[in-house]
Every structure is written in structure tokens, then in C-alpha cells.
Amino acid sequence: MSGRTEGKVAFITGAARGQGRSHAVRLAEEGADIIAVDLLEDIETAPYSMATSEDLDETVRQVKALGRRIVARQADVRELSQLKKALDEGVTELGKLDVVVAQAGILTMGSNTPEAFIDVVQVNLFGVVNAVTAAVPYLDRGASIILTGSTAALIRGSVDITGAGGLGYAHAKRHVARFGHDLARVYADRQIRVNVIHPTNVDTTMMDNEFMYNAFRPDVENPNREDMIPALTAKSPMGVPWLSPRDVSEAVLYLASDESKWVTGQQLKLDGGQLLADTNAGVPA
Ligand SMILES: NC(=O)c1ccc[n+]([C@@H]2O[C@H](COP(=O)([O-])OP(=O)(O)OC[C@H]3O[C@@H](n4cnc5c(N)ncnc54)[C@H](O)[C@@H]3O)[C@@H](O)[C@H]2O)c1
């Protein structure tokens, strides 16, 4: 049986772990080959570690185990030249490019310094612009560009209050949302689609770390993952503490596949109802 992304090649940033790895594996399960990049170095203003080369090796292993091909490279989304090189090598080996998943990101929440603001904007906003810039020359009619925003882009003040890093995160994600919308207009007549997904909390290292345990459970001494979960659940109208990376991958798969071939300019909220109370945006009065 033919898979939903059979014969497609997908470029994924931040693919060594978390949502990026999950997207690589899900798309590969449905027949795609993958070009994967990741930084593989820490960023000082982020209060948790970035992925390692062992993490990227594991993504490679999982994609290959599905019988798909993968070209994996170390590249920093802040450096356009590194992305261009990785893509050039990937397309040379895999033949073409159909799907872009620009989703590498950091959270510098808690760092109240100008550097924390700048770093997160450079990775989460300019890194997305760089990924698209590097990929566009390879894209043809029917291609799909998928950007990862966050509910932080849509709920004013949700992370802004946590200092310069949180402000920068929301700033970057709001502009990713806008960038996706405007880019969709620019590429519509070439039938290249651009959509933005906005997950609520997702069970990855970005959330599952000591900084977050303390942020959500200041009332507990040395809180852990289990202590944080009820606090996350309490904020969710549907009672879901966080999505699994796989939940997000299902949306990525839909947007990557031809099932969504006339869907563009969307801001797809994967929020467990988080935004229902806050906004009527897009809903007829
Ligand atoms: N986890 C959440 O709760 C959540 C919620 C909403 C949106 N998001 C967004 O989802 C995306 C994926 O994050 P995740 O949850 O998988 O977290 P994660 O930290 O597990 O994964 C992020 C990946 O990006 C990589 N990366 C960071 N900076 C990079 C750079 N400069 N160049 C290349 N790679 C880089 C990291 O090494 C890591 O592998 C991010 O854009 C994040 O903002 C996450």
C-alpha cells in the first residue's frame, strides 16, 4: 500500500530529538526520505541542554529501520550557509525536495538578559526564515512548507511575564505566525503551500526539565516531572497536560501529504482547547 508521503523528500530542522525526530519518523513511516539537521551544541541562555550527536544518530537509526533514506547533518539554523550546504548535499543524494518542516527552536525563559531575547529570536524566527530561504530554490508546485509556532504566539502574555527570554519566545513565535501567513500569499500562485502549526505544551526536553519543574511548581521543594504534570493539566480545558510529539506529527503528516493540497495560510492550533476561552478569532459572530 502506498504511504501518505510516499516518494516525497522532507527537510526537517531540529530533527535530532523531540518533535523533530518524531516528524522524521512519522513521515518516513508513510514513505518519505528525510534531510535532517540539528545544532548539536548547547546555547548558553537556554536553561537545558540541546540535542547531541547520539540523538541525531538515533533519528538516523529509526528512519533507516523503516527502510527510508536519510541525510543528517550538523547545522545551525542561525547560519544560512550551513543550511544551504546541508540541503545541497541532501538533495544531491535524495534527488529533490518536497516538504520543509522548519521547527528547530529554543526556550530561553527565565533568563532576563538581552542575550536571552536575541538568542531566541535568532533561532526561533530568523532560523525559520533561513530554513525557508535555503529550501525555496528546490521547491516546485505541490510543495509544502510547515512552520512550528506555539500557542505562545496566540495568547498574549502567556510567556512574556517570565523575563526577556519569555518575551523573545513570544515575539519570535508571533512573527513566525505572520511570516507563514504572508509567505503563503507570496507562493500561492506557484502552488507552494505554507502553514503554521501552534502546539500547546509538548512532552519534550523543552518542557521536561528542571527549570520548568520549578517554574510550574514553586510550592514544591526540588520538584520533578510528576509534580509538574498536575499543574499543566489544570491549565488545559481538555485536561491534557501536554501533547506527545507524535500528536504533533500527525498534523505535520497531513500538511506534508497531498491530502491537504489546497490548504494554505492556516494557523493550525493543536492546543487541547487552550485558546477557546481567549479568542473568537476566525469564528463567525
Ligand atoms: N515542547 C513544547 O512544549 C513546545 C510547545 C509549543 C511549541 N514548541 C516548539 O516546537 C519546536 C520543537 O521543540 P521541541 O519541543 O521538540 O523541543 P526540543 O528541545 O526537544 O527540540 C528542539 C531541537 O532543536 C534543536 N536546535 C536548537 N537550536 C538549534 C539551532 N540553532 N540550529 C539547529 N537546531 C537547533 C535542538 O538541539 C533540539 O534537537 C520548537 O520550535 C518549539 O519552540 C514546543
GROMACS .gro file of C-alpha atoms and ligand atoms in nm:
model
  329
    1MET     CA    1   0.000   0.000   0.000
    2SER     CA    2   0.128   0.345  -0.089
    3GLY     CA    3   0.212   0.571   0.204
    4ARG     CA    4   0.073   0.920   0.255
    5THR     CA    5   0.411   1.081   0.187
    6GLU     CA    6   0.542   0.814  -0.050
    7GLY     CA    7   0.813   0.943  -0.280
    8LYS     CA    8   0.849   1.278  -0.103
    9VAL     CA    9   1.166   1.422   0.047
   10ALA     CA   10   1.127   1.626   0.367
   11PHE     CA   11   1.377   1.869   0.519
   12ILE     CA   12   1.342   1.896   0.898
   13THR     CA   13   1.532   2.133   1.126
   14GLY     CA   14   1.590   2.036   1.489
   15ALA     CA   15   1.547   1.670   1.396
   16ALA     CA   16   1.782   1.508   1.649
   17ARG     CA   17   1.515   1.463   1.917
   18GLY     CA   18   1.172   1.572   2.039
   19GLN     CA   19   0.914   1.679   1.785
   20GLY     CA   20   1.170   1.697   1.502
   21ARG     CA   21   1.266   1.333   1.539
   22SER     CA   22   0.903   1.232   1.571
   23HIS     CA   23   0.818   1.417   1.247
   24ALA     CA   24   1.110   1.249   1.067
   25VAL     CA   25   0.995   0.905   1.178
   26ARG     CA   26   0.624   0.966   1.108
   27LEU     CA   27   0.690   1.099   0.758
   28ALA     CA   28   0.932   0.812   0.693
   29GLU     CA   29   0.667   0.562   0.807
   30GLU     CA   30   0.449   0.698   0.529
   31GLY     CA   31   0.723   0.671   0.268
   32ALA     CA   32   0.925   0.995   0.283
   33ASP     CA   33   1.303   1.027   0.273
   34ILE     CA   34   1.448   1.279   0.516
   35ILE     CA   35   1.707   1.556   0.525
   36ALA     CA   36   1.769   1.620   0.896
   37VAL     CA   37   1.970   1.897   1.059
   38ASP     CA   38   2.039   1.988   1.420
   39LEU     CA   39   2.274   2.217   1.613
   40LEU     CA   40   2.422   1.951   1.845
   41GLU     CA   41   2.564   2.217   2.076
   42ASP     CA   42   2.428   2.394   2.380
   43ILE     CA   43   2.310   2.755   2.382
   44GLU     CA   44   2.414   2.937   2.697
   45THR     CA   45   2.091   3.128   2.755
   46ALA     CA   46   1.871   2.816   2.737
   47PRO     CA   47   1.824   2.655   3.082
   48TYR     CA   48   1.851   2.298   2.942
   49SER     CA   49   2.078   2.109   2.702
   50MET     CA   50   2.031   2.087   2.329
   51ALA     CA   51   2.043   1.755   2.142
   52THR     CA   52   2.365   1.557   2.099
   53SER     CA   53   2.520   1.374   1.804
   54GLU     CA   54   2.399   1.049   1.968
   55ASP     CA   55   2.046   1.188   1.949
   56LEU     CA   56   2.084   1.261   1.578
   57ASP     CA   57   2.230   0.912   1.525
   58GLU     CA   58   1.917   0.770   1.688
   59THR     CA   59   1.693   0.962   1.445
   60VAL     CA   60   1.902   0.822   1.159
   61ARG     CA   61   1.869   0.471   1.301
   62GLN     CA   62   1.492   0.495   1.337
   63VAL     CA   63   1.437   0.631   0.986
   64LYS     CA   64   1.666   0.370   0.830
   65ALA     CA   65   1.490   0.094   1.026
   66LEU     CA   66   1.178   0.192   0.832
   67GLY     CA   67   1.362   0.131   0.506
   68ARG     CA   68   1.382   0.501   0.420
   69ARG     CA   69   1.686   0.710   0.334
   70ILE     CA   70   1.813   0.996   0.549
   71VAL     CA   71   2.086   1.257   0.511
   72ALA     CA   72   2.171   1.401   0.855
   73ARG     CA   73   2.400   1.698   0.913
   74GLN     CA   74   2.509   1.922   1.194
   75ALA     CA   75   2.387   2.271   1.107
   76ASP     CA   76   2.287   2.583   1.297
   77VAL     CA   77   1.963   2.740   1.169
   78ARG     CA   78   2.113   3.080   1.250
   79GLU     CA   79   2.369   3.021   0.973
   80LEU     CA   80   2.214   3.026   0.627
   81SER     CA   81   2.532   2.891   0.466
   82GLN     CA   82   2.521   2.578   0.685
   83LEU     CA   83   2.160   2.509   0.591
   84LYS     CA   84   2.235   2.562   0.222
   85LYS     CA   85   2.525   2.317   0.240
   86ALA     CA   86   2.319   2.052   0.422
   87LEU     CA   87   2.034   2.089   0.174
   88ASP     CA   88   2.264   2.084  -0.124
   89GLU     CA   89   2.415   1.756  -0.002
   90GLY     CA   90   2.073   1.616   0.086
   91VAL     CA   91   1.912   1.699  -0.246
   92THR     CA   92   2.216   1.566  -0.435
   93GLU     CA   93   2.173   1.234  -0.257
   94LEU     CA   94   1.793   1.212  -0.242
   95GLY     CA   95   1.712   1.383  -0.571
   96LYS     CA   96   1.465   1.658  -0.479
   97LEU     CA   97   1.277   1.840  -0.204
   98ASP     CA   98   0.900   1.846  -0.143
   99VAL     CA   99   0.843   1.932   0.223
  100VAL     CA  100   1.004   2.175   0.468
  101VAL     CA  101   0.943   2.144   0.841
  102ALA     CA  102   1.109   2.450   0.998
  103GLN     CA  103   1.080   2.370   1.366
  104ALA     CA  104   1.419   2.393   1.544
  105GLY     CA  105   1.365   2.606   1.849
  106ILE     CA  106   1.482   2.704   2.195
  107LEU     CA  107   1.321   2.848   2.504
  108THR     CA  108   1.530   3.093   2.699
  109MET     CA  109   1.256   3.155   2.952
  110GLY     CA  110   1.393   3.256   3.289
  111SER     CA  111   1.697   3.441   3.154
  112ASN     CA  112   1.624   3.808   3.197
  113THR     CA  113   1.908   3.936   2.979
  114PRO     CA  114   1.919   4.100   2.635
  115GLU     CA  115   2.113   3.793   2.511
  116ALA     CA  116   1.824   3.567   2.609
  117PHE     CA  117   1.588   3.779   2.397
  118ILE     CA  118   1.826   3.794   2.098
  119ASP     CA  119   1.919   3.422   2.105
  120VAL     CA  120   1.561   3.301   2.099
  121VAL     CA  121   1.464   3.542   1.822
  122GLN     CA  122   1.767   3.438   1.619
  123VAL     CA  123   1.688   3.067   1.646
  124ASN     CA  124   1.307   3.065   1.653
  125LEU     CA  125   1.241   3.341   1.400
  126PHE     CA  126   1.547   3.403   1.183
  127GLY     CA  127   1.623   3.028   1.191
  128VAL     CA  128   1.282   2.964   1.036
  129VAL     CA  129   1.337   3.234   0.773
  130ASN     CA  130   1.679   3.084   0.697
  131ALA     CA  131   1.539   2.733   0.660
  132VAL     CA  132   1.278   2.856   0.413
  133THR     CA  133   1.534   3.069   0.227
  134ALA     CA  134   1.767   2.773   0.187
  135ALA     CA  135   1.487   2.541   0.075
  136VAL     CA  136   1.284   2.754  -0.164
  137PRO     CA  137   1.516   2.719  -0.466
  138TYR     CA  138   1.448   2.342  -0.461
  139LEU     CA  139   1.070   2.362  -0.424
  140ASP     CA  140   0.823   2.313  -0.704
  141ARG     CA  141   0.443   2.309  -0.747
  142GLY     CA  142   0.277   2.097  -0.479
  143ALA     CA  143   0.549   2.156  -0.221
  144SER     CA  144   0.454   2.214   0.142
  145ILE     CA  145   0.624   2.441   0.395
  146ILE     CA  146   0.529   2.379   0.758
  147LEU     CA  147   0.641   2.616   1.031
  148THR     CA  148   0.621   2.548   1.404
  149GLY     CA  149   0.481   2.832   1.610
  150SER     CA  150   0.334   2.787   1.956
  151THR     CA  151   0.021   2.881   2.147
  152ALA     CA  152   0.258   3.142   2.293
  153ALA     CA  153   0.219   3.324   1.959
  154LEU     CA  154  -0.157   3.343   2.006
  155ILE     CA  155  -0.205   3.402   2.378
  156ARG     CA  156  -0.080   3.742   2.474
  157GLY     CA  157   0.124   3.741   2.792
  158SER     CA  158   0.145   3.364   2.822
  159VAL     CA  159   0.523   3.358   2.845
  160ASP     CA  160   0.608   3.730   2.827
  161ILE     CA  161   0.591   3.765   3.202
  162THR     CA  162   0.893   3.543   3.258
  163GLY     CA  163   1.154   3.799   3.159
  164ALA     CA  164   1.342   3.880   2.842
  165GLY     CA  165   1.374   3.516   2.729
  166GLY     CA  166   0.999   3.457   2.753
  167LEU     CA  167   0.929   3.787   2.578
  168GLY     CA  168   1.166   3.688   2.299
  169TYR     CA  169   0.999   3.348   2.262
  170ALA     CA  170   0.654   3.503   2.222
  171HIS     CA  171   0.794   3.772   1.991
  172ALA     CA  172   0.959   3.512   1.767
  173LYS     CA  173   0.654   3.284   1.753
  174ARG     CA  174   0.414   3.573   1.675
  175HIS     CA  175   0.636   3.668   1.383
  176VAL     CA  176   0.662   3.306   1.266
  177ALA     CA  177   0.280   3.307   1.251
  178ARG     CA  178   0.276   3.628   1.048
  179PHE     CA  179   0.565   3.513   0.828
  180GLY     CA  180   0.377   3.193   0.746
  181HIS     CA  181   0.063   3.384   0.654
  182ASP     CA  182   0.241   3.632   0.429
  183LEU     CA  183   0.464   3.368   0.270
  184ALA     CA  184   0.152   3.168   0.183
  185ARG     CA  185   0.027   3.468  -0.014
  186VAL     CA  186   0.361   3.508  -0.190
  187TYR     CA  187   0.381   3.143  -0.301
  188ALA     CA  188   0.012   3.071  -0.368
  189ASP     CA  189   0.038   3.121  -0.743
  190ARG     CA  190   0.323   2.871  -0.758
  191GLN     CA  191   0.103   2.628  -0.567
  192ILE     CA  192   0.355   2.605  -0.285
  193ARG     CA  193   0.167   2.588   0.043
  194VAL     CA  194   0.270   2.742   0.374
  195ASN     CA  195   0.102   2.655   0.703
  196VAL     CA  196   0.187   2.715   1.068
  197ILE     CA  197   0.114   2.473   1.350
  198HIS     CA  198   0.076   2.602   1.704
  199PRO     CA  199   0.117   2.331   1.969
  200THR     CA  200   0.037   2.377   2.333
  201ASN     CA  201   0.283   2.210   2.575
  202VAL     CA  202   0.454   1.906   2.423
  203ASP     CA  203   0.632   1.630   2.616
  204THR     CA  204   0.990   1.703   2.506
  205THR     CA  205   1.307   1.824   2.678
  206MET     CA  206   1.199   2.185   2.622
  207MET     CA  207   0.923   2.127   2.880
  208ASP     CA  208   1.061   1.828   3.069
  209ASN     CA  209   1.349   1.992   3.252
  210GLU     CA  210   1.435   2.122   3.595
  211PHE     CA  211   1.377   2.485   3.506
  212MET     CA  212   1.018   2.406   3.406
  213TYR     CA  213   0.953   2.188   3.712
  214ASN     CA  214   1.042   2.483   3.930
  215ALA     CA  215   0.852   2.735   3.717
  216PHE     CA  216   0.530   2.532   3.741
  217ARG     CA  217   0.572   2.408   4.099
  218PRO     CA  218   0.734   2.686   4.302
  219ASP     CA  219   0.545   2.544   4.601
  220VAL     CA  220   0.739   2.213   4.593
  221GLU     CA  221   1.097   2.165   4.705
  222ASN     CA  222   1.303   2.003   4.428
  223PRO     CA  223   1.000   1.933   4.206
  224ASN     CA  224   1.015   1.669   3.932
  225ARG     CA  225   0.825   1.573   3.618
  226GLU     CA  226   0.546   1.405   3.812
  227ASP     CA  227   0.499   1.717   4.027
  228MET     CA  228   0.468   1.935   3.716
  229ILE     CA  229   0.203   1.726   3.539
  230PRO     CA  230  -0.100   1.825   3.756
  231ALA     CA  231  -0.005   2.191   3.716
  232LEU     CA  232  -0.002   2.153   3.338
  233THR     CA  233  -0.330   1.958   3.340
  234ALA     CA  234  -0.502   2.226   3.547
  235LYS     CA  235  -0.438   2.482   3.271
  236SER     CA  236  -0.593   2.265   2.998
  237PRO     CA  237  -0.968   2.283   2.922
  238MET     CA  238  -0.950   1.925   2.789
  239GLY     CA  239  -0.741   1.810   3.083
  240VAL     CA  240  -0.434   1.720   2.880
  241PRO     CA  241  -0.104   1.818   3.044
  242TRP     CA  242   0.088   1.804   2.720
  243LEU     CA  243   0.071   1.655   2.376
  244SER     CA  244   0.300   1.376   2.270
  245PRO     CA  245   0.541   1.464   1.988
  246ARG     CA  246   0.352   1.206   1.783
  247ASP     CA  247   0.027   1.405   1.824
  248VAL     CA  248   0.200   1.698   1.655
  249SER     CA  249   0.349   1.472   1.387
  250GLU     CA  250   0.001   1.365   1.277
  251ALA     CA  251  -0.074   1.728   1.188
  252VAL     CA  252   0.263   1.763   1.015
  253LEU     CA  253   0.189   1.447   0.817
  254TYR     CA  254  -0.147   1.585   0.699
  255LEU     CA  255   0.010   1.913   0.591
  256ALA     CA  256   0.301   1.735   0.422
  257SER     CA  257   0.074   1.499   0.229
  258ASP     CA  258  -0.134   1.575  -0.080
  259GLU     CA  259  -0.446   1.531   0.134
  260SER     CA  260  -0.402   1.899   0.220
  261LYS     CA  261  -0.311   2.011  -0.130
  262TRP     CA  262  -0.544   2.313  -0.127
  263VAL     CA  263  -0.477   2.405   0.236
  264THR     CA  264  -0.253   2.708   0.279
  265GLY     CA  265  -0.210   3.006   0.510
  266GLN     CA  266  -0.356   2.816   0.804
  267GLN     CA  267  -0.268   2.871   1.167
  268LEU     CA  268  -0.344   2.524   1.298
  269LYS     CA  269  -0.392   2.522   1.675
  270LEU     CA  270  -0.302   2.194   1.843
  271ASP     CA  271  -0.399   2.328   2.179
  272GLY     CA  272  -0.638   2.092   2.357
  273GLY     CA  273  -0.887   2.378   2.362
  274GLN     CA  274  -0.644   2.616   2.531
  275LEU     CA  275  -0.745   2.910   2.310
  276LEU     CA  276  -1.121   2.861   2.327
  277ALA     CA  277  -1.172   3.090   2.620
  278ASP     CA  278  -0.942   3.362   2.497
  279THR     CA  279  -1.037   3.432   2.142
  280ASN     CA  280  -1.313   3.436   1.888
  281ALA     CA  281  -1.064   3.500   1.612
  282GLY     CA  282  -1.173   3.336   1.289
  283VAL     CA  283  -1.515   3.239   1.429
  284PRO     CA  284  -1.824   3.398   1.273
  285ALA     CA  285  -2.008   3.622   1.523
  286LIG     N1  286   0.777   2.147   2.385
  286LIG     C1  287   0.679   2.235   2.389
  286LIG     O1  288   0.604   2.245   2.488
  286LIG     C2  289   0.651   2.322   2.269
  286LIG     C3  290   0.527   2.387   2.261
  286LIG     C4  291   0.499   2.466   2.150
  286LIG     C5  292   0.593   2.481   2.050
  286LIG     N2  293   0.714   2.417   2.061
  286LIG     C6  294   0.809   2.434   1.952
  286LIG     O2  295   0.834   2.307   1.892
  286LIG     C7  296   0.963   2.309   1.830
  286LIG     C8  297   1.040   2.182   1.864
  286LIG     O3  298   1.075   2.182   2.001
  286LIG     P1  299   1.072   2.051   2.093
  286LIG     O4  300   0.953   2.060   2.179
  286LIG     O5  301   1.090   1.930   2.007
  286LIG     O6  302   1.200   2.076   2.186
  286LIG     P2  303   1.346   2.006   2.188
  286LIG     O7  304   1.431   2.095   2.270
  286LIG     O8  305   1.333   1.864   2.227
  286LIG     O9  306   1.391   2.007   2.036
  286LIG     C9  307   1.442   2.121   1.971
  286LIG    C10  308   1.553   2.076   1.878
  286LIG    O10  309   1.604   2.191   1.807
  286LIG    C11  310   1.746   2.184   1.810
  286LIG     N3  311   1.801   2.320   1.792
  286LIG    C12  312   1.802   2.421   1.883
  286LIG     N4  313   1.866   2.528   1.834
  286LIG    C13  314   1.906   2.495   1.708
  286LIG    C14  315   1.977   2.564   1.607
  286LIG     N5  316   2.022   2.691   1.627
  286LIG     N6  317   2.001   2.502   1.491
  286LIG    C15  318   1.958   2.374   1.470
  286LIG     N7  319   1.892   2.303   1.563
  286LIG    C16  320   1.864   2.363   1.680
  286LIG    C17  321   1.778   2.121   1.944
  286LIG    O11  322   1.910   2.067   1.951
  286LIG    C18  323   1.671   2.015   1.955
  286LIG    O12  324   1.710   1.894   1.893
  286LIG    C19  325   1.028   2.439   1.873
  286LIG    O13  326   1.015   2.535   1.771
  286LIG    C20  327   0.947   2.481   1.994
  286LIG    O14  328   0.951   2.620   2.017
  286LIG    C21  329   0.744   2.338   2.167
   0.00000   0.00000   0.00000
